[in-house]
Amino acid sequence: MSGFGDGYVGTAQDAVKIRRLEKQREAERRKIEELKNKSADGQPGLLQFGSSTSEILETAFKKETVGLVTREQYVEKRVNIRTKIEEEEKEKLQKLQQEEEELQMQKRKKRRVKGDPRLSFYDDIENGSDEDDFENQTQKINGPIKLGKDPTVETSFLPDREREAEEQAERERLKKQWSREQELIKNEPLSITYSYWDGTGHRRAIQVRKGDTIGEFLRAVQQQLAPEFREVRTTSVENLLYVKEDLIIPHQHSFYELIINKARGKSGPLFHFDVHEDVRTIADATKEKDESHAGKVVERHWYEKNKHIFPASRWEIYDPTKKWERYTIHGD
């Protein structure tokens, strides 16, 4: 067993292991030299630092294994050296991670907006770093922080489904209430003074509902006049005309429509159906007298025969969009 010195005790297997370890040591030494050369060429940083540490450990291993050692001692020393290398590598990694975290923290601080001391919220900006650190720690422990609504912020201009639903429900309620009120108005009784006109006037009065149409009114008039006037008894409702304030009101219009719109005719209002005279002395021609004339019920055949003679020559078809004069009724 030459080459191992006098006094060596061990088996042939131990000698083989020692030779293999020496070859590994030589290979590691060559790697260290290559790393040293690379660091000398332009990478003097981390590689140079790592190489010097490995060289120190390798030297320490050589010193500890000088002379004859037993197999157990050799293996134990080798394991101890490897453990020390791993621990130092772990320390290096932890140090690098710590340096990386510090670098990220510095970058975040640089990105923070520096407030103007003249601003009213400067203190909030200055204290932002502490609050950010607290929020980061809280997020790491409890997860993301859920922000709620600020009750002091004005949000009436923003879309709100609940508010829109409430507003829509209120509109529907008011609409139904208005419809009920209008139905009550339409069912109110209305007394109408009219004159059946066949060249001379025959004044009568009849009661209908405010919601009745002119056609329904003429049907009631026909029933009232039929026993007395034969030509009314033999004609149809379609052949009867209702003339109010020199306007022929079509059958589809209702009294409610004339009242609610305060419709006006050529010689007076269309929404007053009684008969009265204005006893005032009015010199202003732009103001209508507060007078209501009895509407005329006329048979169509008579109108076609006499429409060129007064008063039928003044009559026109009622047009809701047409404005006759700029007058007002006393009390409006």
CSV table of C-alpha atoms in Angstrom, one decimal:
chain,number,residue,atom,x,y,z
A,1,MET,CA,0.0,0.0,0.0
A,2,SER,CA,2.6,2.5,-1.1
A,3,GLY,CA,1.7,6.1,-1.3
A,4,PHE,CA,-0.2,6.2,1.9
A,5,GLY,CA,2.7,6.3,4.3
A,6,ASP,CA,3.9,4.0,7.0
A,7,GLY,CA,1.5,3.1,9.6
A,8,TYR,CA,-1.6,3.3,7.4
A,9,VAL,CA,-4.3,0.9,8.6
A,10,GLY,CA,-7.3,0.2,6.4
A,11,THR,CA,-8.7,-2.1,3.7
A,12,ALA,CA,-8.3,-2.0,0.0
A,13,GLN,CA,-11.8,-0.5,-0.3
A,14,ASP,CA,-10.8,2.4,1.9
A,15,ALA,CA,-7.9,3.0,-0.4
A,16,VAL,CA,-10.2,3.1,-3.4
A,17,LYS,CA,-12.5,5.6,-1.7
A,18,ILE,CA,-9.6,7.8,-0.8
A,19,ARG,CA,-8.3,7.8,-4.4
A,20,ARG,CA,-11.9,8.6,-5.6
A,21,LEU,CA,-12.1,11.5,-3.1
A,22,GLU,CA,-8.8,12.8,-4.2
A,23,LYS,CA,-9.9,12.8,-7.8
A,24,GLN,CA,-13.1,14.7,-6.8
A,25,ARG,CA,-11.0,17.2,-4.9
A,26,GLU,CA,-8.8,17.7,-7.9
A,27,ALA,CA,-11.9,18.3,-10.1
A,28,GLU,CA,-13.3,20.8,-7.6
A,29,ARG,CA,-9.9,22.6,-7.5
A,30,ARG,CA,-10.0,22.9,-11.3
A,31,LYS,CA,-13.5,24.3,-11.2
A,32,ILE,CA,-12.4,26.8,-8.6
A,33,GLU,CA,-9.6,27.9,-10.8
A,34,GLU,CA,-12.0,28.3,-13.8
A,35,LEU,CA,-14.3,30.4,-11.7
A,36,LYS,CA,-11.4,32.5,-10.6
A,37,ASN,CA,-10.4,33.1,-14.2
A,38,LYS,CA,-13.9,34.1,-15.2
A,39,SER,CA,-14.2,36.5,-12.3
A,40,ALA,CA,-10.9,38.0,-13.3
A,41,ASP,CA,-12.1,38.5,-16.9
A,42,GLY,CA,-15.1,40.8,-15.9
A,43,GLN,CA,-17.2,39.2,-13.3
A,44,PRO,CA,-15.5,40.2,-10.1
A,45,GLY,CA,-18.6,40.3,-8.0
A,46,LEU,CA,-20.5,37.3,-6.7
A,47,LEU,CA,-18.4,34.6,-8.4
A,48,GLN,CA,-15.1,35.9,-6.9
A,49,PHE,CA,-16.7,36.0,-3.5
A,50,GLY,CA,-18.0,32.4,-3.9
A,51,SER,CA,-14.7,31.1,-5.2
A,52,SER,CA,-12.7,32.5,-2.3
A,53,THR,CA,-15.0,30.9,0.2
A,54,SER,CA,-14.8,27.5,-1.4
A,55,GLU,CA,-11.0,27.8,-1.5
A,56,ILE,CA,-10.9,28.6,2.2
A,57,LEU,CA,-13.1,25.6,3.0
A,58,GLU,CA,-11.0,23.3,0.7
A,59,THR,CA,-7.8,24.5,2.4
A,60,ALA,CA,-9.3,23.8,5.8
A,61,PHE,CA,-10.3,20.3,4.7
A,62,LYS,CA,-6.8,19.6,3.5
A,63,LYS,CA,-5.3,20.8,6.8
A,64,GLU,CA,-7.7,18.6,8.8
A,65,THR,CA,-6.9,15.5,6.7
A,66,VAL,CA,-3.1,15.8,6.8
A,67,GLY,CA,-1.4,12.6,7.7
A,68,LEU,CA,-3.0,9.3,8.4
A,69,VAL,CA,-6.6,9.3,9.4
A,70,THR,CA,-9.1,6.5,9.8
A,71,ARG,CA,-11.9,5.9,7.3
A,72,GLU,CA,-14.5,7.1,9.8
A,73,GLN,CA,-12.5,10.3,10.6
A,74,TYR,CA,-12.1,11.0,6.9
A,75,VAL,CA,-15.8,10.6,6.1
A,76,GLU,CA,-16.8,12.5,9.2
A,77,LYS,CA,-14.5,15.5,8.3
A,78,ARG,CA,-15.8,15.4,4.7
A,79,VAL,CA,-19.4,15.5,5.9
A,80,ASN,CA,-18.7,18.3,8.3
A,81,ILE,CA,-17.0,20.4,5.6
A,82,ARG,CA,-19.9,19.8,3.2
A,83,THR,CA,-22.4,20.7,5.9
A,84,LYS,CA,-20.5,23.9,6.5
A,85,ILE,CA,-20.5,24.7,2.8
A,86,GLU,CA,-24.3,24.2,2.6
A,87,GLU,CA,-24.9,26.3,5.6
A,88,GLU,CA,-22.8,29.2,4.2
A,89,GLU,CA,-24.6,28.9,0.9
A,90,LYS,CA,-27.9,29.1,2.7
A,91,GLU,CA,-26.8,32.2,4.6
A,92,LYS,CA,-25.7,33.8,1.3
A,93,LEU,CA,-29.2,33.1,-0.2
A,94,GLN,CA,-30.9,34.5,2.9
A,95,LYS,CA,-28.7,37.6,2.7
A,96,LEU,CA,-29.4,38.1,-1.0
A,97,GLN,CA,-33.2,37.7,-0.4
A,98,GLN,CA,-33.0,40.3,2.4
A,99,GLU,CA,-31.1,42.7,0.2
A,100,GLU,CA,-33.7,42.2,-2.5
A,101,GLU,CA,-36.5,43.0,-0.1
A,102,GLU,CA,-34.7,46.2,1.1
A,103,LEU,CA,-34.2,47.2,-2.6
A,104,GLN,CA,-37.9,46.8,-3.4
A,105,MET,CA,-38.8,48.8,-0.3
A,106,GLN,CA,-36.5,51.6,-1.4
A,107,LYS,CA,-38.1,51.6,-4.9
A,108,ARG,CA,-41.6,51.8,-3.4
A,109,LYS,CA,-40.6,54.7,-1.2
A,110,LYS,CA,-39.2,56.5,-4.3
A,111,ARG,CA,-42.4,56.0,-6.2
A,112,ARG,CA,-44.5,57.7,-3.5
A,113,VAL,CA,-45.7,61.1,-4.2
A,114,LYS,CA,-44.0,63.8,-2.2
A,115,GLY,CA,-46.7,66.2,-1.0
A,116,ASP,CA,-46.6,70.0,-0.9
A,117,PRO,CA,-46.5,71.3,2.7
A,118,ARG,CA,-48.9,74.0,1.6
A,119,LEU,CA,-51.6,71.4,0.8
A,120,SER,CA,-54.2,70.6,3.4
A,121,PHE,CA,-53.7,66.9,3.0
A,122,TYR,CA,-49.9,67.0,3.3
A,123,ASP,CA,-49.9,65.2,6.6
A,124,ASP,CA,-51.9,62.3,5.1
A,125,ILE,CA,-49.3,61.9,2.4
A,126,GLU,CA,-46.4,62.0,4.9
A,127,ASN,CA,-48.1,59.4,7.0
A,128,GLY,CA,-49.0,57.2,4.0
A,129,SER,CA,-45.9,55.1,4.3
A,130,ASP,CA,-46.8,53.9,7.8
A,131,GLU,CA,-50.4,53.2,6.7
A,132,ASP,CA,-49.1,51.3,3.6
A,133,ASP,CA,-46.9,49.1,5.8
A,134,PHE,CA,-49.8,48.4,8.1
A,135,GLU,CA,-52.0,47.5,5.2
A,136,ASN,CA,-49.4,45.3,3.7
A,137,GLN,CA,-49.0,43.4,6.9
A,138,THR,CA,-52.7,43.1,7.4
A,139,GLN,CA,-53.1,41.8,3.9
A,140,LYS,CA,-50.4,39.2,4.5
A,141,ILE,CA,-52.2,38.0,7.7
A,142,ASN,CA,-55.9,38.4,6.9
A,143,GLY,CA,-56.0,38.7,3.1
A,144,PRO,CA,-57.1,41.7,1.1
A,145,ILE,CA,-58.8,44.6,2.9
A,146,LYS,CA,-62.4,45.1,1.9
A,147,LEU,CA,-63.4,48.8,1.7
A,148,GLY,CA,-66.9,49.9,2.5
A,149,LYS,CA,-68.9,52.9,1.4
A,150,ASP,CA,-68.3,56.3,2.9
A,151,PRO,CA,-71.8,57.6,4.1
A,152,THR,CA,-70.6,61.2,3.9
A,153,VAL,CA,-69.8,61.2,0.2
A,154,GLU,CA,-72.5,62.7,-2.1
A,155,THR,CA,-73.6,60.0,-4.5
A,156,SER,CA,-77.0,61.2,-5.7
A,157,PHE,CA,-75.6,61.9,-9.2
A,158,LEU,CA,-74.5,58.2,-9.5
A,159,PRO,CA,-76.7,55.5,-10.9
A,160,ASP,CA,-78.4,53.6,-8.1
A,161,ARG,CA,-80.7,50.6,-8.9
A,162,GLU,CA,-82.5,50.7,-5.6
A,163,ARG,CA,-83.2,54.5,-5.9
A,164,GLU,CA,-84.3,54.1,-9.5
A,165,ALA,CA,-86.6,51.3,-8.5
A,166,GLU,CA,-88.1,53.4,-5.7
A,167,GLU,CA,-88.5,56.4,-8.0
A,168,GLN,CA,-90.2,54.1,-10.6
A,169,ALA,CA,-92.5,52.7,-8.0
A,170,GLU,CA,-93.4,56.2,-6.8
A,171,ARG,CA,-94.1,57.3,-10.4
A,172,GLU,CA,-96.4,54.3,-10.9
A,173,ARG,CA,-98.2,55.1,-7.6
A,174,LEU,CA,-98.8,58.7,-8.6
A,175,LYS,CA,-99.9,57.7,-12.1
A,176,LYS,CA,-102.5,55.3,-10.7
A,177,GLN,CA,-103.6,57.9,-8.2
A,178,TRP,CA,-104.0,60.5,-10.9
A,179,SER,CA,-105.9,58.0,-13.1
A,180,ARG,CA,-108.3,57.3,-10.2
A,181,GLU,CA,-108.8,61.0,-9.6
A,182,GLN,CA,-109.5,61.6,-13.3
A,183,GLU,CA,-112.0,58.8,-13.4
A,184,LEU,CA,-113.8,60.4,-10.4
A,185,ILE,CA,-113.9,63.7,-12.3
A,186,LYS,CA,-115.2,62.0,-15.5
A,187,ASN,CA,-118.1,60.4,-13.5
A,188,GLU,CA,-119.2,63.8,-12.1
A,189,PRO,CA,-122.6,65.0,-13.4
A,190,LEU,CA,-122.6,67.8,-15.9
A,191,SER,CA,-125.7,70.0,-16.7
A,192,ILE,CA,-125.8,71.2,-20.2
A,193,THR,CA,-128.1,73.9,-21.6
A,194,TYR,CA,-128.6,73.5,-25.4
A,195,SER,CA,-130.9,74.8,-28.1
A,196,TYR,CA,-132.4,72.6,-30.8
A,197,TRP,CA,-132.0,74.8,-33.9
A,198,ASP,CA,-134.2,74.4,-36.9
A,199,GLY,CA,-134.2,78.1,-37.9
A,200,THR,CA,-135.6,79.0,-34.5
A,201,GLY,CA,-134.3,78.0,-31.1
A,202,HIS,CA,-135.9,75.5,-28.7
A,203,ARG,CA,-134.0,75.6,-25.5
A,204,ARG,CA,-133.6,72.5,-23.4
A,205,ALA,CA,-131.4,71.2,-20.5
A,206,ILE,CA,-130.0,67.8,-20.0
A,207,GLN,CA,-127.6,66.1,-17.6
A,208,VAL,CA,-124.7,63.9,-18.7
A,209,ARG,CA,-121.3,62.8,-17.3
A,210,LYS,CA,-118.2,64.9,-17.8
A,211,GLY,CA,-116.5,61.9,-19.4
A,212,ASP,CA,-119.2,61.5,-22.0
A,213,THR,CA,-118.4,62.2,-25.6
A,214,ILE,CA,-120.4,64.5,-27.9
A,215,GLY,CA,-121.8,61.5,-29.6
A,216,GLU,CA,-123.2,60.1,-26.4
A,217,PHE,CA,-124.6,63.5,-25.5
A,218,LEU,CA,-126.4,63.8,-28.9
A,219,ARG,CA,-127.9,60.3,-28.4
A,220,ALA,CA,-129.4,61.4,-25.1
A,221,VAL,CA,-130.6,64.6,-26.8
A,222,GLN,CA,-132.3,62.6,-29.5
A,223,GLN,CA,-134.2,60.6,-27.0
A,224,GLN,CA,-135.2,63.8,-25.2
A,225,LEU,CA,-136.4,65.6,-28.4
A,226,ALA,CA,-137.9,62.6,-30.3
A,227,PRO,CA,-141.4,62.8,-28.8
A,228,GLU,CA,-141.7,66.5,-29.9
A,229,PHE,CA,-139.8,66.7,-33.2
A,230,ARG,CA,-140.5,64.2,-35.9
A,231,GLU,CA,-137.3,64.9,-38.0
A,232,VAL,CA,-135.2,64.2,-34.9
A,233,ARG,CA,-137.0,61.0,-34.3
A,234,THR,CA,-136.4,59.7,-37.8
A,235,THR,CA,-132.7,60.7,-38.1
A,236,SER,CA,-129.6,59.0,-36.7
A,237,VAL,CA,-127.2,60.3,-34.1
A,238,GLU,CA,-124.5,60.6,-36.8
A,239,ASN,CA,-126.7,63.2,-38.6
A,240,LEU,CA,-126.9,65.5,-35.5
A,241,LEU,CA,-124.4,68.2,-35.0
A,242,TYR,CA,-123.4,70.1,-31.8
A,243,VAL,CA,-122.3,73.7,-32.3
A,244,LYS,CA,-120.7,75.5,-29.5
A,245,GLU,CA,-119.4,79.1,-29.8
A,246,ASP,CA,-119.6,78.9,-33.6
A,247,LEU,CA,-117.6,75.7,-33.7
A,248,ILE,CA,-118.9,72.3,-34.8
A,249,ILE,CA,-117.6,69.8,-32.2
A,250,PRO,CA,-116.9,66.4,-33.7
A,251,HIS,CA,-118.6,63.4,-32.0
A,252,GLN,CA,-115.3,61.8,-30.7
A,253,HIS,CA,-114.4,64.7,-28.4
A,254,SER,CA,-115.5,64.5,-24.8
A,255,PHE,CA,-116.7,67.2,-22.4
A,256,TYR,CA,-113.8,66.2,-20.1
A,257,GLU,CA,-111.3,67.0,-22.9
A,258,LEU,CA,-112.8,70.4,-23.4
A,259,ILE,CA,-112.9,71.2,-19.7
A,260,ILE,CA,-109.3,69.9,-18.9
A,261,ASN,CA,-107.8,71.8,-21.9
A,262,LYS,CA,-109.9,74.9,-21.3
A,263,ALA,CA,-110.8,74.9,-25.0
A,264,ARG,CA,-111.9,78.2,-26.6
A,265,GLY,CA,-114.2,78.9,-29.5
A,266,LYS,CA,-114.7,81.9,-31.8
A,267,SER,CA,-117.1,83.7,-29.5
A,268,GLY,CA,-116.5,82.2,-26.0
A,269,PRO,CA,-115.2,79.3,-23.9
A,270,LEU,CA,-116.0,75.7,-24.8
A,271,PHE,CA,-115.8,74.5,-21.3
A,272,HIS,CA,-118.8,76.4,-19.8
A,273,PHE,CA,-122.1,74.7,-20.6
A,274,ASP,CA,-124.6,76.8,-18.7
A,275,VAL,CA,-126.0,80.1,-20.0
A,276,HIS,CA,-125.1,83.4,-18.4
A,277,GLU,CA,-124.3,87.0,-19.5
A,278,ASP,CA,-121.4,89.2,-18.5
A,279,VAL,CA,-122.8,92.4,-17.0
A,280,ARG,CA,-119.4,94.1,-16.8
A,281,THR,CA,-118.5,97.0,-19.1
A,282,ILE,CA,-115.3,96.0,-20.9
A,283,ALA,CA,-113.5,98.3,-23.3
A,284,ASP,CA,-110.5,96.0,-23.9
A,285,ALA,CA,-111.1,93.9,-27.0
A,286,THR,CA,-108.4,91.4,-26.1
A,287,LYS,CA,-110.4,90.2,-23.1
A,288,GLU,CA,-113.2,87.8,-23.7
A,289,LYS,CA,-116.5,88.5,-21.9
A,290,ASP,CA,-117.4,86.0,-19.3
A,291,GLU,CA,-120.5,84.8,-21.2
A,292,SER,CA,-121.6,81.4,-22.1
A,293,HIS,CA,-124.1,80.8,-24.9
A,294,ALA,CA,-126.3,77.8,-25.3
A,295,GLY,CA,-124.8,75.3,-27.7
A,296,LYS,CA,-127.0,74.4,-30.7
A,297,VAL,CA,-128.0,70.9,-31.8
A,298,VAL,CA,-128.6,70.9,-35.5
A,299,GLU,CA,-129.8,68.3,-38.0
A,300,ARG,CA,-127.2,67.8,-40.7
A,301,HIS,CA,-129.6,68.1,-43.6
A,302,TRP,CA,-130.7,71.5,-42.3
A,303,TYR,CA,-127.1,72.6,-42.0
A,304,GLU,CA,-126.1,71.6,-45.5
A,305,LYS,CA,-129.2,73.4,-46.8
A,306,ASN,CA,-128.5,76.7,-44.9
A,307,LYS,CA,-124.7,76.9,-44.3
A,308,HIS,CA,-124.5,79.9,-46.5
A,309,ILE,CA,-126.9,81.9,-44.3
A,310,PHE,CA,-126.2,83.4,-41.0
A,311,PRO,CA,-125.6,82.1,-38.4
A,312,ALA,CA,-124.6,78.8,-40.1
A,313,SER,CA,-122.2,80.7,-42.3
A,314,ARG,CA,-120.0,81.4,-39.3
A,315,TRP,CA,-119.7,77.8,-38.2
A,316,GLU,CA,-116.4,75.9,-38.6
A,317,ILE,CA,-115.1,72.5,-37.6
A,318,TYR,CA,-113.4,72.5,-34.2
A,319,ASP,CA,-109.6,72.1,-34.4
A,320,PRO,CA,-107.9,71.6,-31.0
A,321,THR,CA,-104.6,73.0,-32.3
A,322,LYS,CA,-106.0,76.2,-33.6
A,323,LYS,CA,-105.9,79.3,-31.4
A,324,TRP,CA,-108.5,81.9,-32.2
A,325,GLU,CA,-107.6,85.0,-30.2
A,326,ARG,CA,-105.4,86.2,-27.3
A,327,TYR,CA,-108.0,86.7,-24.8
A,328,THR,CA,-108.6,85.7,-21.2
A,329,ILE,CA,-111.7,85.0,-19.2
A,330,HIS,CA,-112.3,87.0,-16.1
A,331,GLY,CA,-111.1,85.1,-13.0
A,332,ASP,CA,-108.5,82.9,-14.9
